[in-house]
XYZ file of C-alpha atoms in Angstrom:
385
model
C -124.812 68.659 112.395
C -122.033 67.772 114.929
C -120.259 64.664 114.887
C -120.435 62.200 117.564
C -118.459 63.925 121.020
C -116.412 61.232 121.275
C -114.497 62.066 118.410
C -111.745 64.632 118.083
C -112.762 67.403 115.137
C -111.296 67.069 111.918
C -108.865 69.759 112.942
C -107.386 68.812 115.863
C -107.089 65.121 113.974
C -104.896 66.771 111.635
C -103.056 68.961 114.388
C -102.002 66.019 115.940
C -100.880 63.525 112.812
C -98.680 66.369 111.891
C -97.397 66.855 115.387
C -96.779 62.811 115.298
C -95.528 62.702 111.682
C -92.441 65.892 113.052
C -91.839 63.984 116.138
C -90.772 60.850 114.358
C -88.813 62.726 111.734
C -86.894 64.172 114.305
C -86.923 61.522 117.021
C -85.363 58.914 114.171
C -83.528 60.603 111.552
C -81.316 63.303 113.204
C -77.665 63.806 112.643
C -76.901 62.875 116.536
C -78.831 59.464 116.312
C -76.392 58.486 113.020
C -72.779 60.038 114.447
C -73.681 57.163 117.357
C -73.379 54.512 114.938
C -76.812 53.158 115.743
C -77.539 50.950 112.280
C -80.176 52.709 109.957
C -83.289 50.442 109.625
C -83.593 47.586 106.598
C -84.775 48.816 103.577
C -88.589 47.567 103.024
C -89.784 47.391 99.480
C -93.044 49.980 99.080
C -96.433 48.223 98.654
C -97.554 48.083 94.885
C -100.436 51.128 94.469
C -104.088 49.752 94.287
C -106.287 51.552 91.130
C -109.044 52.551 92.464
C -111.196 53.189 89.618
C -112.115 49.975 87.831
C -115.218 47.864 87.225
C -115.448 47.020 91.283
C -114.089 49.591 93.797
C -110.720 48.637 95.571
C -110.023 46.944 98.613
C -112.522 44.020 98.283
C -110.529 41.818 96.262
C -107.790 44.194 95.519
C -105.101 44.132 96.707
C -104.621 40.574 97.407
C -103.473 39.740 100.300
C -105.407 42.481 102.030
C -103.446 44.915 103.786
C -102.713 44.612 106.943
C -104.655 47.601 108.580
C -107.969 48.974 108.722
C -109.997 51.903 109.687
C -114.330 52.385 109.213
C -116.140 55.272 109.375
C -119.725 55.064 109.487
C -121.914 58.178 109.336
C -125.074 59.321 108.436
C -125.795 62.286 105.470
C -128.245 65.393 106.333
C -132.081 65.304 105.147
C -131.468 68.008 102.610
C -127.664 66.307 101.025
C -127.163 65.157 97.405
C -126.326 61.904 97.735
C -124.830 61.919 94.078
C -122.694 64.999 94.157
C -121.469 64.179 97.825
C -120.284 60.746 96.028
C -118.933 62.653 93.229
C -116.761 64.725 95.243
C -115.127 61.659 97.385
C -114.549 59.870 94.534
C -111.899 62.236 92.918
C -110.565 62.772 96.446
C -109.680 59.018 96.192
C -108.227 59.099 93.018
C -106.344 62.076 94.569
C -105.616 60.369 97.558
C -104.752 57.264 96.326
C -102.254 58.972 93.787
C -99.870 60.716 96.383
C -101.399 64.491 94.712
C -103.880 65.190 97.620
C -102.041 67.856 100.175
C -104.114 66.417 102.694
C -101.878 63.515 103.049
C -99.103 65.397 105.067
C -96.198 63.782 102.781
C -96.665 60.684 103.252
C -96.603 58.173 100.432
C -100.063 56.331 99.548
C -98.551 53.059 99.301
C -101.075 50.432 98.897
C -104.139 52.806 99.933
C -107.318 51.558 99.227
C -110.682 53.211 100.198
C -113.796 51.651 99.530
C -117.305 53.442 99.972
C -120.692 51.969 100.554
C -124.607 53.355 101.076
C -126.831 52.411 103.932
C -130.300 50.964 102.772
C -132.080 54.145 103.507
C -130.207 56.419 100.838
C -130.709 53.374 98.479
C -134.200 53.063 99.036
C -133.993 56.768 98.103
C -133.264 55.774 94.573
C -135.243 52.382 94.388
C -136.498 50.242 97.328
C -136.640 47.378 94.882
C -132.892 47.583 94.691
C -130.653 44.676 96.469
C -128.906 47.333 99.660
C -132.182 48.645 100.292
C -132.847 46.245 103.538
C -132.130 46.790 106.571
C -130.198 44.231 108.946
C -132.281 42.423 111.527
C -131.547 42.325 114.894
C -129.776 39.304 116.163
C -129.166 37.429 119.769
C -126.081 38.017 121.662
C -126.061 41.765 120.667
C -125.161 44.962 122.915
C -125.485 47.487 120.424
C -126.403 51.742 121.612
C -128.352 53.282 118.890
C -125.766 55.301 117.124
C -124.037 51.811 116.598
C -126.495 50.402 114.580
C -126.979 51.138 110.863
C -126.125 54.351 108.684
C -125.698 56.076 105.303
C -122.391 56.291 104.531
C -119.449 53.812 104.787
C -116.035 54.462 104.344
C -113.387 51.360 104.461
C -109.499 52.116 104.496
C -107.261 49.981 103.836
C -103.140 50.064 104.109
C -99.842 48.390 105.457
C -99.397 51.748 106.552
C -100.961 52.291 109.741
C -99.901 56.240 109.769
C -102.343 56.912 106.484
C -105.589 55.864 108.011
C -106.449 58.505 110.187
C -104.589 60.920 107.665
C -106.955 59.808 105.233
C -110.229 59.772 107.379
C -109.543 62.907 107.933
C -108.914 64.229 104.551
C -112.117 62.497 103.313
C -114.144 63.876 106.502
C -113.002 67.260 105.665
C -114.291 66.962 101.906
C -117.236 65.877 103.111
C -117.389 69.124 105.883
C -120.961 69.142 107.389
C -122.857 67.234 104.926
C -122.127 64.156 107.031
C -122.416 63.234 110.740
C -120.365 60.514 112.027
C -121.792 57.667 114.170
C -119.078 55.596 114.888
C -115.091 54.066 113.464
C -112.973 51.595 114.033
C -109.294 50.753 113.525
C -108.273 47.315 113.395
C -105.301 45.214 112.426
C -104.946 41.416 110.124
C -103.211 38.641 111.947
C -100.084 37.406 109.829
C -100.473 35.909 106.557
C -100.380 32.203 106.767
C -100.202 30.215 103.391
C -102.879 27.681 103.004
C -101.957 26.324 99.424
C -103.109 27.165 95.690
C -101.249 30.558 95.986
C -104.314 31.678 98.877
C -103.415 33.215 102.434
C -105.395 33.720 105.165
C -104.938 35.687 109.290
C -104.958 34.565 112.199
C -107.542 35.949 114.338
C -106.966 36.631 117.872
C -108.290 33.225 119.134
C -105.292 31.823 117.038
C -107.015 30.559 114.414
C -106.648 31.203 110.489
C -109.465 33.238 109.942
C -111.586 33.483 106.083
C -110.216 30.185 104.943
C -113.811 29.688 103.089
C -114.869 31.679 100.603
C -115.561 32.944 96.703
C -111.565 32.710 95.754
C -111.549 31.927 92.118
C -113.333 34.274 89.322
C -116.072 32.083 88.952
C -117.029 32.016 92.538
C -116.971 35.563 92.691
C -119.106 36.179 89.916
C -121.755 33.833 91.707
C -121.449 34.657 95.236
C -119.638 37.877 95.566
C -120.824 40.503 92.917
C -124.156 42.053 91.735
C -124.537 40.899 88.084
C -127.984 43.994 88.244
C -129.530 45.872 87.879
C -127.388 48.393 86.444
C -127.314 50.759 88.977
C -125.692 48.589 91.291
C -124.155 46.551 88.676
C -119.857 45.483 89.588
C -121.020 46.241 93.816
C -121.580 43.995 96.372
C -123.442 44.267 99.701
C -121.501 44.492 102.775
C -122.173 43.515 106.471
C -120.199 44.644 109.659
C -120.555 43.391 112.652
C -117.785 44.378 115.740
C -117.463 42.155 118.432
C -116.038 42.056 122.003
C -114.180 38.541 122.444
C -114.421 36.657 126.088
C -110.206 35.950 125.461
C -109.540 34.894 129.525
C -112.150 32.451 129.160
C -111.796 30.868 125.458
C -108.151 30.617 126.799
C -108.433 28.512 129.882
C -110.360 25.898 127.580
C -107.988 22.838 126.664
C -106.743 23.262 122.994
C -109.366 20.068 122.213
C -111.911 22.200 123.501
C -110.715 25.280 121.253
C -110.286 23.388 118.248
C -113.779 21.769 119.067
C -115.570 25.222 118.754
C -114.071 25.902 115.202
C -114.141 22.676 114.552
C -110.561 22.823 112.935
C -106.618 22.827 113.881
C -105.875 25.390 115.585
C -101.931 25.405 114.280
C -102.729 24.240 110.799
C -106.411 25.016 109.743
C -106.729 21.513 108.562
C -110.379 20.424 109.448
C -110.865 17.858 112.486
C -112.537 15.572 109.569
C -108.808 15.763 108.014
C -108.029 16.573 104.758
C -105.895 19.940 103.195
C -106.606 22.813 104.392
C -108.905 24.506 101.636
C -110.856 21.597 101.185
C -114.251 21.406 103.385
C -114.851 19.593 106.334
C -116.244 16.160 105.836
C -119.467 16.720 108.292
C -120.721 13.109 107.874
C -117.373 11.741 108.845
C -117.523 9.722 112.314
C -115.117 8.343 115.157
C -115.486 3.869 115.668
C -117.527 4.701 118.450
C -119.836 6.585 116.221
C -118.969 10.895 117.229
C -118.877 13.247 114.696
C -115.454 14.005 114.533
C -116.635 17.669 113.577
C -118.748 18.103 116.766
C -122.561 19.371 115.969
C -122.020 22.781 117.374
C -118.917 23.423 115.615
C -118.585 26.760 113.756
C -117.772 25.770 110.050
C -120.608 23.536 110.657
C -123.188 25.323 111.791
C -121.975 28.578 109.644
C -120.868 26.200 106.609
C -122.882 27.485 103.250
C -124.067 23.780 102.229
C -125.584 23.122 105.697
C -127.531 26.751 105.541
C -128.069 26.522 101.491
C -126.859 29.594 101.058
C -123.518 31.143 98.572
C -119.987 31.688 99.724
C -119.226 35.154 101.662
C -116.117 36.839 101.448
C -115.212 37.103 105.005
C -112.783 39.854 106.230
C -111.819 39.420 110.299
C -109.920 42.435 111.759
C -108.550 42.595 115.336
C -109.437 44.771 117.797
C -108.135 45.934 121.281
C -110.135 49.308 121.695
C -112.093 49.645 124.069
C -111.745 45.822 124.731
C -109.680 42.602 122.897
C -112.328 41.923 120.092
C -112.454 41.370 115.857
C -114.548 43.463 113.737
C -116.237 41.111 111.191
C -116.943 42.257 107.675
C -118.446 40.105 104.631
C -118.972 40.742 101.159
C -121.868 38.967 99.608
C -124.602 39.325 96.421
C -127.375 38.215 98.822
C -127.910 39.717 102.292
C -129.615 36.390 102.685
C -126.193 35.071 102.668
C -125.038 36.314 106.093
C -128.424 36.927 107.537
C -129.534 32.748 107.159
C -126.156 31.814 108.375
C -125.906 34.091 111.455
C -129.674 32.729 112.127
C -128.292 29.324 111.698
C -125.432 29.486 113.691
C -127.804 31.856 117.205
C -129.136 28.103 117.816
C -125.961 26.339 118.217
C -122.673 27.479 117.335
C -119.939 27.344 120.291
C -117.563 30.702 119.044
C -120.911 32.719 119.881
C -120.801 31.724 123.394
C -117.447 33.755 123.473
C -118.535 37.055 121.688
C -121.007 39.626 122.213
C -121.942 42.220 119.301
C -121.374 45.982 119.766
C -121.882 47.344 116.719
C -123.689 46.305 113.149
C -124.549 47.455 109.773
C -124.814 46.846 106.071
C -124.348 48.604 103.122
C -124.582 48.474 99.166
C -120.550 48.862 98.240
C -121.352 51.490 95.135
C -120.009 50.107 91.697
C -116.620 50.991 90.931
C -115.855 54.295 88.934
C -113.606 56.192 86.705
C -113.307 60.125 85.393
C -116.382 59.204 83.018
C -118.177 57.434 85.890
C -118.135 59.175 88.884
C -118.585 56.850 92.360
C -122.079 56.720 93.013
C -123.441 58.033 89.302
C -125.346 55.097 88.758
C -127.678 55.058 91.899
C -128.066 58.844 91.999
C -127.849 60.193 88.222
């Protein structure tokens, strides 16, 4: 199988990163550039490493905050592939990768690397159609999406404040997969600034301006009800993931009035606090009126039409990347126990929600995120013994 045209092979992806990676170490570091006296750059401190083998996979929770940049692969496995030993095999690349001892990575240090790998629900239903991942996501309103853009088998999520590893890595992890796999589409992206919101939790800006994933399943205990699959056990420590890419209207969300843009979210757009008042963390107050009797969250307001009380459904763990390629947009991704979860909500909010009238969908798929995994437990072992 050949992967999509669009994309450059895995060979001239590595061709290139090298040529990139020389050019800078000559371009930056040569004797000439430090006999000029130009000062040498600040010292950073180096992003802790991220484990990836564990209970849950990395780069869902872990690290916290998430790192700043992102890169997803989606691609579909040949009729005749193992799913198991194909799982197998990128798991110990990860490990390798993750631990600076993969070749692959041209030198460069893993940092804070995290990859994360999910199934589409047609290899799951492969091992059980019973199993939570094995449906498919409906289609939705306000969507633009070409064929190859919707669903697939395999996901691959990388994560780093290094921008230079995630192509590095995509490639190293496309190449171990060689022509078991054909790739349907990817994505790199970028988080807003960290902004502190209080009780030691951060959250982005998106590119509208405002703090982005302020709701969610922060503590344990909120986790272990919204966010993880207690079962069966062969998806047991996963979740189920949804991701939906987006191209933002920007010229026209900007010539509204900042009333007007804080009316769509239905918070501050500077602080996050909620037009009802209140901190930041806490929810808005949705009953809460004006004298003259207006809500002062307005009815089409996002966290009210996509808040979880009003749709009776659990907490998502909401991820919002930016996006400027091949337009300004934000690729969405949640983590939740319960498809049900995201698909009520976004049916919820089709009717009424004013951020929809500024976005149009481009791409879309879930996936079961595959338990985590360790030398004893390979990635994947417990869907496809």
């Amino acid at each position: 199988m050949h992967r999509a045209d669009q994309h450059p092979s895995r060979r001239m992806l590595l061709n290139v990163t090298g040529t990139v990676v020389a050019a800078g170490l000559t371009a930056g570091c040569t004797p000439d550039s430090a006999q000029r006296g130009w000062p040498a750059p600040a010292a950073t401190a180096a992003p802790s490493p991220v484990a990836p083998t564990g209970w849950h996979q990395a780069g869902i929770t872990l690290p916290q905050p998430a790192q700043g940049n992102l890169l997803v692969v989606v691609a579909d496995l040949g009729a005749d592939v193992a799913p198991g030993q194909l799982l197998a095999e990128l798991g110990r690349a990860i490990t390798a990768l993750t631990a600076g001892t993969d070749p692959r990575l041209l030198g460069l240090e893993p940092g804070d690397l995290t990859v994360t790998v999910g199934v589409g629900p047609r290899l799951v239903r492969t091992a059980d159609a019973s199993l939570p991942g094995a449906a498919d996501l409906p289609r939705f309103s306000l969507e633009r999406i070409a064929p190859r853009a919707h669903g697939g088998d395999l996901l691959i999520q990388i994560c780093a404040s290094d921008a230079a590893l995630l192509s590095v890595v995509a490639a190293a992890l496309l190449d171990q997969a060689g022509d078991r796999i054909d790739e349907r589409w990817r994505q790199s992206a970028r988080r807003g600034g960290n902004v502190p919101l209080g009780n030691g939790l951060t959250a982005p800006r998106n590119s509208l301006g405002f703090i982005d994933g302020i709701v969610g399943p922060h503590t344990k205990a909120e986790q272990e009800r919204d966010l993880w699959l207690p079962g069966p056990s062969a998806v047991a420590g996963g979740t189920l993931a949804v991701l939906r890419r987006m191209e933002l209207d920007l010229p026209r969300f900007a010539a509204l009035t900042l009333a007007e843009q804080e009316a769509v979210f239905g918070r501050r757009r500077g602080s996050g606090v909620p037009l009802s008042g209140g901190a930041v963390v806490s929810g808005p107050q949705l009953g809460a009126k004006t004298p003259d009797g207006r809500y002062l969250v307005p009815a089409n307001a996002h966290v009210r039409r996509a808040n979880p009380t009003v749709v009776g459904v659990g907490h998502m763990l909401r991820r919002s990347y930016n996006t400027d390629d091949p337009v300004p947009g934000l690729l969405f991704i949640s983590f939740q126990n319960d498809l049900r979860t995201f698909t009520a909500t976004l049916t919820h909010m089709e009717t009424t929600d004013a951020l929809l009238e500024f976005t149009i969908t481009t791409a879309s798929a879930t996936f079961l995120i595959l338990p985590g995994f360790d030398r004893r437990r390979p990635l994947g072992s417990q869907l496809f013994s």
